[in-house]
């Protein structure tokens, strides 16, 4: 027998008084004894109706309902009450145009097929689907929704990771991109009318968007950095042989397959802030690689075979776990090397081709003497080490254009050394825990025109003295570039 009616009412059900522990004898499985009142209303027939409003079935003692056979709803199956709605168990397949779940417990023991929207709203209710769910969109809006079978359709909310940005998924009137939330009132009205809330424009995944951007650009740089929950480089990447730069920083990636060798034109690779604990051997096959960034990883060694990367010119392994400079680096002709944030004990040999070296915050008590032999250095950052005095060997670096140093190390002798470096243009100064008047020592160095300070200046007199410097071209304080012209005007400084 099939029940066909405009509405299902309580009179269509059979009341059975069953102790909780005997529910299984009635082929009913329900885990929450505290919400069961000993009375279950059972409908043995198939159901085919226009709408099915579950809240309308409830009365004082009627709060537990079981549908034994298949339920078909032409438009809307809804349990809208958000505070402690009924318990409803569907023991066969459910087919509906739309489903709205609210504050009750709804259990679908078989599959659920929804033409348009399946939504769970508010956190008093629980919705469980034991088998497959298929719909245009499945939404969990602060609602516990457990789908134990396969899921087919777009998703939004806490069900699983959202594949697409919400503004791409929804028609604009159903999603406020400024508040970053859906409008459930408007969605309810749409579902009552049998209207879809999903945008009809082609939905492109975040990955494909980034690939499309790369392919549309003349410069073949693929940026996959900081993608939500990315644990491996997507297989789609390996067919993009034209890539010259790949950035997967800020993801949960801990290994790289040999497929990366297919990127034969790759010159720049960024693996910063990932989950690597060892160097990926697969990278040794990147014969064209010129720049490699692996900062903020738990890597402590580089293999001897690292020398296979013969074209490598720039390496960033800052803030890792290195205690010694890997010996393989001495055999390469690196131009730029960032070792900052590693607790290094020594640098044994010079790297004669090096033009930029960052050894900030490496724990050195003395500057490695071999640095004096790196005569091609134009940039050296030695800030935040444990140096007791300014290293005089800096005077050997005649090509030095930029120096990073702790303010506390600067004295008359160091001023003399720096004044003799004719090419010195930029001073990067760690002025943390130093009095502002100490900055006046910089004014005795004639050649620099760019000043970068790690911390702020509180002493306006000192700040004014710096701004009065005629050749001042750049002033950056605590990562903020100041407009020198405006600052001078404010302080009535005429140059």
mmCIF file of N, CA, C and O in Angstrom, residues 40 94 106 163 302-303 356 368 415 466 473:
data_model
loop_
_atom_site.group_PDB
_atom_site.id
_atom_site.type_symbol
_atom_site.label_atom_id
_atom_site.label_comp_id
_atom_site.label_asym_id
_atom_site.label_seq_id
_atom_site.Cartn_x
_atom_site.Cartn_y
_atom_site.Cartn_z
ATOM 1 N N UNK A 40 6.689 5.088 20.181
ATOM 2 C CA UNK A 40 7.169 5.226 18.817
ATOM 3 C C UNK A 40 5.982 5.128 17.858
ATOM 4 O O UNK A 40 5.114 4.264 18.013
ATOM 5 N N UNK A 94 15.075 7.770 0.545
ATOM 6 C CA UNK A 94 14.320 9.018 0.555
ATOM 7 C C UNK A 94 14.685 9.815 -0.687
ATOM 8 O O UNK A 94 15.873 10.006 -1.000
ATOM 9 N N UNK A 106 17.465 13.311 12.966
ATOM 10 C CA UNK A 106 16.949 12.641 11.769
ATOM 11 C C UNK A 106 17.971 11.613 11.325
ATOM 12 O O UNK A 106 19.151 11.936 11.133
ATOM 13 N N UNK A 163 35.163 22.554 -1.503
ATOM 14 C CA UNK A 163 35.944 22.514 -2.739
ATOM 15 C C UNK A 163 36.005 23.881 -3.409
ATOM 16 O O UNK A 163 36.989 24.208 -4.064
ATOM 17 N N UNK A 302 71.463 17.895 4.245
ATOM 18 C CA UNK A 302 71.338 17.801 2.790
ATOM 19 C C UNK A 302 72.207 16.642 2.338
ATOM 20 O O UNK A 302 73.325 16.473 2.843
ATOM 21 N N UNK A 303 71.750 15.853 1.386
ATOM 22 C CA UNK A 303 72.545 14.699 0.949
ATOM 23 C C UNK A 303 73.782 15.139 0.162
ATOM 24 O O UNK A 303 73.813 16.230 -0.410
ATOM 25 N N UNK A 356 75.444 37.101 -1.650
ATOM 26 C CA UNK A 356 74.536 37.432 -0.553
ATOM 27 C C UNK A 356 74.556 36.301 0.472
ATOM 28 O O UNK A 356 74.384 35.137 0.121
ATOM 29 N N UNK A 368 82.513 33.819 11.658
ATOM 30 C CA UNK A 368 83.457 32.877 11.047
ATOM 31 C C UNK A 368 84.504 33.619 10.206
ATOM 32 O O UNK A 368 84.154 34.434 9.342
ATOM 33 N N UNK A 415 82.605 52.358 13.095
ATOM 34 C CA UNK A 415 82.236 53.474 12.218
ATOM 35 C C UNK A 415 83.351 53.736 11.218
ATOM 36 O O UNK A 415 83.105 53.967 10.019
ATOM 37 N N UNK A 466 68.232 61.861 11.641
ATOM 38 C CA UNK A 466 68.314 60.923 10.510
ATOM 39 C C UNK A 466 67.674 61.535 9.274
ATOM 40 O O UNK A 466 68.215 61.451 8.156
ATOM 41 N N UNK A 473 67.736 58.118 1.068
ATOM 42 C CA UNK A 473 66.855 57.687 -0.026
ATOM 43 C C UNK A 473 65.769 56.729 0.451
ATOM 44 O O UNK A 473 64.725 56.587 -0.195
#
